[in-house]
Amino acid sequence: MPEIKLTSANFEEEALKSTTPVLVDFWAEWCGPCKAMGPIMEQLAQEMEGKAVKIAKCNVDENQDLAQKYEIMSIPAFKIFKNGQVIEEWVGAQTLDGLKSKLEKII
Amino acid sequence: MPEQYDLIIIGGGPAGLTAGIYASRRNLKTLILTKDIGGQASGASWVENYPGFDKVNGYELMQKFQKQAEKFACQFKYEEINKIEKTNNHFQVKTAHGNEYQSLAIILAFGKTPSNLDVPGEKEFTGKGVAYCATCDGPLFKNKIVAVVGGGNSALESADYLSKIAQKVFLIHRREEFRGEAILIERIKKNPNIDLKLNKTVAEIKGDKFVKSVVLEDVNTKAKEELKLDGIFIEIGYMVDASAIKDLVKINDKNEIIIDESCQTSLAGVLAAGDVTNIKFKQIVISAAEGAKAALTAYKYIQDIKGTKEAIFDWGKR
């Protein structure tokens, strides 16, 4: 299962109305550390396959309305959405195991 | 039983990735344990001094290093280390999430991390106006008021870059003079959008949900002033976080690992390379070369342990 690409068009459907928690990685092309998270997010999505959680990415440059709405001021930024609410958030690059253990606590 | 390797490399920047290429090409079973790919180099928008590349994005260059290492069967795990211990002929690496790996030799190449200001409000507002990477977060402060703290090249470059995006940039420096390239200093001083705050330190970062202001203190008069702003970029250099290795190998007063000309540290079987060491210049090309040296030294060390008679180096047999 590849990561879900979130945009202004599908954010409500895929993230806010999701029946399972969604981890969203807010990123941009211009941000080196964000791009360094690319392979980590890919692997995370593979390892979380079949579990009750969605792994998603949201490009803040292409979706500035979402960046503004969720008050993104540093990227990469990670937020976990559950029942339409942000239940956890961090900024800065994360390790694969770090993300996994955070997700395992909530699923 | 922990997973066994010939060589474990800690860090996935220019030094670690190059060590991975060289070690894997020597058929060493090699693992790179790293937080990310590329380290500081990944944050560079453009690299214009890596030979063979006219102009390349830092992360793209680092991805090429990684792909090359993977091609020779180098393995990667994205973990942070907690502790390294020597047990008989092995090294035991424990990660922050409780995994354990064993190897015959270790290369420490985990580089440097951005220094903190260590003032009230800094931690609290990280990601809420306090930032450490102008190229990453600058575009999110379009038409806002921001400050850059620092006096070296990275602070000057950040201020220059942000002055094109933000409404106004304060450049806060604790001295009268900048350390940095003359051309850059001239450009900063002439820039009408950059307001210099010299001989000032940051005493406090204030805000509610987000940063709203910073309190500056004059280093001479101790007079305080408060600047209203939306973001503060901290660019006061980098430091080595030696917490995981300080009991393992000798470090200098800057926490840098002391190595000899073969990248050997004070403990046999532990090599170090790149920005984490006491090598003078911090450059991608230099770190890459140091990584290669460390891998070749590790290869020789492992051959000796395994009792393989003929060691082959990249410059031929010896």
CSV table of N, CA and C in Angstrom, one decimal, chain A residues 5-107:
chain,number,residue,atom,x,y,z
A,5,LYS,N,-1.8,10.3,-1.2
A,5,LYS,CA,-1.4,11.7,-1.5
A,5,LYS,C,-2.6,12.6,-1.2
A,6,LEU,N,-2.5,13.4,-0.2
A,6,LEU,CA,-3.6,14.3,0.2
A,6,LEU,C,-3.5,15.6,-0.5
A,7,THR,N,-4.7,16.1,-0.9
A,7,THR,CA,-4.8,17.4,-1.5
A,7,THR,C,-6.0,18.1,-0.9
A,8,SER,N,-6.1,19.4,-1.3
A,8,SER,CA,-7.3,20.1,-0.8
A,8,SER,C,-8.6,19.4,-1.2
A,9,ALA,N,-8.5,18.7,-2.4
A,9,ALA,CA,-9.7,18.0,-2.9
A,9,ALA,C,-10.1,16.8,-2.1
A,10,ASN,N,-9.1,16.0,-1.6
A,10,ASN,CA,-9.5,14.8,-1.0
A,10,ASN,C,-9.2,14.8,0.5
A,11,PHE,N,-8.7,15.9,1.1
A,11,PHE,CA,-8.3,15.9,2.5
A,11,PHE,C,-9.5,15.5,3.4
A,12,GLU,N,-10.6,16.1,3.1
A,12,GLU,CA,-11.8,15.8,4.0
A,12,GLU,C,-12.1,14.3,4.0
A,13,GLU,N,-12.3,13.8,2.8
A,13,GLU,CA,-12.7,12.4,2.6
A,13,GLU,C,-11.6,11.4,3.2
A,14,GLU,N,-10.4,11.6,2.8
A,14,GLU,CA,-9.3,10.7,3.2
A,14,GLU,C,-8.8,10.8,4.6
A,15,ALA,N,-8.8,12.1,5.1
A,15,ALA,CA,-8.1,12.3,6.4
A,15,ALA,C,-9.2,12.5,7.5
A,16,LEU,N,-10.1,13.5,7.2
A,16,LEU,CA,-11.0,13.9,8.3
A,16,LEU,C,-12.1,12.9,8.5
A,17,LYS,N,-12.6,12.3,7.4
A,17,LYS,CA,-13.7,11.4,7.6
A,17,LYS,C,-13.2,9.9,7.6
A,18,SER,N,-11.9,9.8,7.8
A,18,SER,CA,-11.4,8.4,7.8
A,18,SER,C,-11.8,7.7,9.0
A,19,THR,N,-12.1,6.4,8.9
A,19,THR,CA,-12.6,5.6,10.1
A,19,THR,C,-11.4,5.1,10.9
A,20,THR,N,-10.2,5.2,10.3
A,20,THR,CA,-9.0,4.8,11.0
A,20,THR,C,-8.1,6.0,11.1
A,21,PRO,N,-7.2,6.0,12.1
A,21,PRO,CA,-6.3,7.2,12.3
A,21,PRO,C,-5.4,7.4,11.0
A,22,VAL,N,-5.0,8.6,10.7
A,22,VAL,CA,-4.2,8.9,9.5
A,22,VAL,C,-3.0,9.7,10.0
A,23,LEU,N,-1.8,9.2,9.6
A,23,LEU,CA,-0.6,10.0,9.9
A,23,LEU,C,-0.3,10.8,8.6
A,24,VAL,N,-0.2,12.1,8.8
A,24,VAL,CA,0.1,12.9,7.6
A,24,VAL,C,1.5,13.6,7.7
A,25,ASP,N,2.2,13.5,6.7
A,25,ASP,CA,3.6,14.1,6.6
A,25,ASP,C,3.4,15.3,5.7
A,26,PHE,N,3.5,16.5,6.3
A,26,PHE,CA,3.4,17.8,5.5
A,26,PHE,C,4.8,18.1,5.1
A,27,TRP,N,5.0,18.3,3.7
A,27,TRP,CA,6.3,18.4,3.2
A,27,TRP,C,6.3,19.4,2.0
A,28,ALA,N,7.5,19.6,1.4
A,28,ALA,CA,7.6,20.4,0.2
A,28,ALA,C,8.9,20.0,-0.6
A,29,GLU,N,8.9,20.2,-1.9
A,29,GLU,CA,10.0,19.9,-2.7
A,29,GLU,C,11.3,20.7,-2.3
A,30,TRP,N,11.1,21.9,-1.8
A,30,TRP,CA,12.3,22.7,-1.5
A,30,TRP,C,13.0,22.3,-0.3
A,31,CYS,N,12.5,21.4,0.5
A,31,CYS,CA,12.9,21.1,1.8
A,31,CYS,C,13.7,19.7,1.8
A,32,GLY,N,15.0,19.8,1.9
A,32,GLY,CA,15.9,18.6,1.9
A,32,GLY,C,15.5,17.6,2.9
A,33,PRO,N,15.4,18.0,4.2
A,33,PRO,CA,15.0,17.0,5.2
A,33,PRO,C,13.7,16.3,5.0
A,34,CYS,N,12.7,17.1,4.3
A,34,CYS,CA,11.5,16.5,4.0
A,34,CYS,C,11.7,15.4,2.9
A,35,LYS,N,12.5,15.7,1.9
A,35,LYS,CA,12.7,14.7,0.9
A,35,LYS,C,13.5,13.5,1.4
A,36,ALA,N,14.3,13.7,2.4
A,36,ALA,CA,15.0,12.6,3.1
A,36,ALA,C,14.0,11.7,3.8
A,37,MET,N,12.9,12.2,4.1
A,37,MET,CA,11.8,11.4,4.8
A,37,MET,C,11.1,10.5,3.8
A,38,GLY,N,11.3,10.8,2.5
A,38,GLY,CA,10.6,10.1,1.4
A,38,GLY,C,10.6,8.5,1.5
A,39,PRO,N,11.9,8.0,1.5
A,39,PRO,CA,12.0,6.5,1.6
A,39,PRO,C,11.5,6.0,2.9
A,40,ILE,N,11.6,6.8,4.0
A,40,ILE,CA,11.2,6.3,5.3
A,40,ILE,C,9.7,6.2,5.3
A,41,MET,N,9.0,7.2,4.7
A,41,MET,CA,7.5,7.1,4.7
A,41,MET,C,7.0,5.9,3.8
A,42,GLU,N,7.8,5.7,2.7
A,42,GLU,CA,7.4,4.6,1.8
A,42,GLU,C,7.5,3.3,2.6
A,43,GLN,N,8.6,3.1,3.3
A,43,GLN,CA,8.8,1.9,4.1
A,43,GLN,C,7.8,1.8,5.2
A,44,LEU,N,7.5,2.9,5.8
A,44,LEU,CA,6.4,2.9,6.9
A,44,LEU,C,5.1,2.4,6.3
A,45,ALA,N,4.7,2.9,5.2
A,45,ALA,CA,3.5,2.5,4.5
A,45,ALA,C,3.4,1.0,4.2
A,46,GLN,N,4.6,0.5,3.8
A,46,GLN,CA,4.7,-0.9,3.5
A,46,GLN,C,4.5,-1.7,4.8
A,47,GLU,N,5.2,-1.3,5.8
A,47,GLU,CA,5.2,-2.1,7.1
A,47,GLU,C,3.8,-2.0,7.8
A,48,MET,N,3.1,-0.9,7.6
A,48,MET,CA,1.8,-0.7,8.2
A,48,MET,C,0.7,-1.3,7.4
A,49,GLU,N,1.0,-1.9,6.3
A,49,GLU,CA,0.0,-2.5,5.5
A,49,GLU,C,-0.9,-3.5,6.3
A,50,GLY,N,-2.2,-3.4,6.1
A,50,GLY,CA,-3.1,-4.3,6.8
A,50,GLY,C,-3.4,-3.9,8.2
A,51,LYS,N,-2.7,-2.9,8.7
A,51,LYS,CA,-3.0,-2.4,10.1
A,51,LYS,C,-4.1,-1.2,10.0
A,52,ALA,N,-4.7,-0.9,11.1
A,52,ALA,CA,-5.8,0.0,11.1
A,52,ALA,C,-5.2,1.5,11.2
A,53,VAL,N,-4.5,1.9,10.2
A,53,VAL,CA,-3.9,3.2,10.1
A,53,VAL,C,-3.6,3.5,8.7
A,54,LYS,N,-3.7,4.8,8.3
A,54,LYS,CA,-3.4,5.2,7.0
A,54,LYS,C,-2.1,6.1,7.0
A,55,ILE,N,-1.3,6.0,6.1
A,55,ILE,CA,0.0,6.8,6.0
A,55,ILE,C,-0.2,7.7,4.8
A,56,ALA,N,-0.1,9.0,5.0
A,56,ALA,CA,-0.4,10.0,4.0
A,56,ALA,C,0.7,11.1,3.9
A,57,LYS,N,0.8,11.7,2.7
A,57,LYS,CA,1.7,12.9,2.6
A,57,LYS,C,0.9,14.0,2.0
A,58,CYS,N,1.2,15.2,2.4
A,58,CYS,CA,0.5,16.4,1.9
A,58,CYS,C,1.6,17.5,1.5
A,59,ASN,N,1.6,17.8,0.3
A,59,ASN,CA,2.6,18.9,-0.2
A,59,ASN,C,2.0,20.3,0.1
A,60,VAL,N,2.8,21.0,1.0
A,60,VAL,CA,2.3,22.3,1.5
A,60,VAL,C,2.3,23.3,0.5
A,61,ASP,N,3.2,23.1,-0.5
A,61,ASP,CA,3.4,24.1,-1.6
A,61,ASP,C,2.1,24.1,-2.5
A,62,GLU,N,1.7,22.8,-2.8
A,62,GLU,CA,0.6,22.7,-3.8
A,62,GLU,C,-0.7,22.8,-3.0
A,63,ASN,N,-0.7,22.7,-1.7
A,63,ASN,CA,-2.0,22.8,-0.9
A,63,ASN,C,-1.8,23.9,0.2
A,64,GLN,N,-1.6,25.1,-0.2
A,64,GLN,CA,-1.3,26.1,0.8
A,64,GLN,C,-2.5,26.4,1.7
A,65,ASP,N,-3.7,26.1,1.2
A,65,ASP,CA,-4.9,26.3,2.1
A,65,ASP,C,-4.8,25.3,3.3
A,66,LEU,N,-4.3,24.1,3.0
A,66,LEU,CA,-4.2,23.1,4.1
A,66,LEU,C,-3.1,23.5,5.1
A,67,ALA,N,-2.0,24.0,4.5
A,67,ALA,CA,-0.8,24.4,5.3
A,67,ALA,C,-1.2,25.5,6.2
A,68,GLN,N,-2.1,26.4,5.7
A,68,GLN,CA,-2.5,27.5,6.5
A,68,GLN,C,-3.5,27.1,7.6
A,69,LYS,N,-4.4,26.2,7.2
A,69,LYS,CA,-5.4,25.7,8.1
A,69,LYS,C,-4.8,25.0,9.3
A,70,TYR,N,-3.8,24.2,9.0
A,70,TYR,CA,-3.2,23.4,10.1
A,70,TYR,C,-1.9,24.1,10.6
A,71,GLU,N,-1.8,25.3,10.3
A,71,GLU,CA,-0.7,26.2,10.9
A,71,GLU,C,0.6,25.6,10.8
A,72,ILE,N,1.0,25.2,9.6
A,72,ILE,CA,2.3,24.6,9.4
A,72,ILE,C,3.4,25.7,9.3
A,73,MET,N,4.3,25.7,10.2
A,73,MET,CA,5.4,26.7,10.2
A,73,MET,C,6.8,26.1,10.1
A,74,SER,N,6.9,24.8,10.2
A,74,SER,CA,8.2,24.1,10.1
A,74,SER,C,7.9,22.8,9.4
A,75,ILE,N,8.7,22.4,8.4
A,75,ILE,CA,8.5,21.1,7.8
A,75,ILE,C,9.8,20.4,7.8
A,76,PRO,N,9.8,19.0,7.8
A,76,PRO,CA,8.6,18.2,7.8
A,76,PRO,C,7.8,18.3,9.1
A,77,ALA,N,6.5,18.3,9.0
A,77,ALA,CA,5.6,18.3,10.1
A,77,ALA,C,4.7,17.1,10.0
A,78,PHE,N,4.5,16.4,11.2
A,78,PHE,CA,3.7,15.2,11.2
A,78,PHE,C,2.5,15.4,12.1
A,79,LYS,N,1.4,15.0,11.6
A,79,LYS,CA,0.2,15.1,12.5
A,79,LYS,C,-0.6,13.8,12.4
A,80,ILE,N,-1.1,13.3,13.5
A,80,ILE,CA,-2.0,12.2,13.4
A,80,ILE,C,-3.5,12.7,13.6
A,81,PHE,N,-4.3,12.4,12.6
A,81,PHE,CA,-5.7,12.8,12.6
A,81,PHE,C,-6.5,11.6,13.0
A,82,LYS,N,-7.5,11.8,14.0
A,82,LYS,CA,-8.4,10.7,14.4
A,82,LYS,C,-9.8,11.4,14.6
A,83,ASN,N,-10.8,10.8,14.0
A,83,ASN,CA,-12.1,11.4,14.0
A,83,ASN,C,-12.1,12.9,13.7
A,84,GLY,N,-11.3,13.2,12.7
A,84,GLY,CA,-11.3,14.6,12.2
A,84,GLY,C,-10.5,15.6,13.1
A,85,GLN,N,-9.9,15.1,14.1
A,85,GLN,CA,-9.1,15.9,15.0
A,85,GLN,C,-7.6,15.6,15.0
A,86,VAL,N,-6.8,16.6,15.3
A,86,VAL,CA,-5.3,16.3,15.4
A,86,VAL,C,-5.1,15.7,16.8
A,87,ILE,N,-4.6,14.5,16.9
A,87,ILE,CA,-4.5,14.0,18.3
A,87,ILE,C,-3.0,14.0,18.7
A,88,GLU,N,-2.1,14.1,17.7
A,88,GLU,CA,-0.6,14.1,18.1
A,88,GLU,C,0.1,14.8,16.9
A,89,GLU,N,1.1,15.6,17.3
A,89,GLU,CA,1.9,16.3,16.2
A,89,GLU,C,3.4,16.5,16.6
A,90,TRP,N,4.3,16.4,15.7
A,90,TRP,CA,5.7,16.7,15.9
A,90,TRP,C,6.2,17.5,14.6
A,91,VAL,N,7.3,18.1,14.8
A,91,VAL,CA,8.0,18.7,13.6
A,91,VAL,C,9.5,18.1,13.6
A,92,GLY,N,10.0,18.2,12.4
A,92,GLY,CA,11.4,17.7,12.2
A,92,GLY,C,11.4,16.3,11.7
A,93,ALA,N,12.6,15.9,11.1
A,93,ALA,CA,12.7,14.5,10.6
A,93,ALA,C,12.5,13.5,11.7
A,94,GLN,N,11.9,12.4,11.4
A,94,GLN,CA,11.7,11.3,12.3
A,94,GLN,C,12.3,10.0,11.8
A,95,THR,N,12.6,9.1,12.8
A,95,THR,CA,13.1,7.8,12.3
A,95,THR,C,11.9,6.9,12.1
A,96,LEU,N,12.2,5.8,11.3
A,96,LEU,CA,11.2,4.9,11.0
A,96,LEU,C,10.6,4.2,12.2
A,97,ASP,N,11.6,3.8,13.1
A,97,ASP,CA,11.1,3.2,14.4
A,97,ASP,C,10.4,4.1,15.3
A,98,GLY,N,10.8,5.4,15.3
A,98,GLY,CA,10.1,6.4,16.0
A,98,GLY,C,8.7,6.6,15.6
A,99,LEU,N,8.5,6.6,14.3
A,99,LEU,CA,7.1,6.8,13.8
A,99,LEU,C,6.3,5.5,14.1
A,100,LYS,N,6.9,4.4,13.9
A,100,LYS,CA,6.2,3.1,14.1
A,100,LYS,C,5.7,3.0,15.6
A,101,SER,N,6.6,3.3,16.5
A,101,SER,CA,6.2,3.1,17.9
A,101,SER,C,5.1,4.1,18.3
A,102,LYS,N,5.2,5.3,17.7
A,102,LYS,CA,4.1,6.3,17.9
A,102,LYS,C,2.8,5.8,17.4
A,103,LEU,N,2.8,5.2,16.2
A,103,LEU,CA,1.6,4.6,15.6
A,103,LEU,C,1.0,3.4,16.4
A,104,GLU,N,2.0,2.6,16.8
A,104,GLU,CA,1.5,1.4,17.5
A,104,GLU,C,0.8,1.7,18.8
A,105,LYS,N,1.1,2.8,19.4
A,105,LYS,CA,0.5,3.2,20.6
A,105,LYS,C,-1.0,3.6,20.4
A,106,ILE,N,-1.3,4.0,19.2
A,106,ILE,CA,-2.7,4.5,19.0
A,106,ILE,C,-3.6,3.5,18.2
A,107,ILE,N,-3.0,2.4,17.7
A,107,ILE,CA,-3.8,1.5,16.9
A,107,ILE,C,-4.0,0.2,17.7
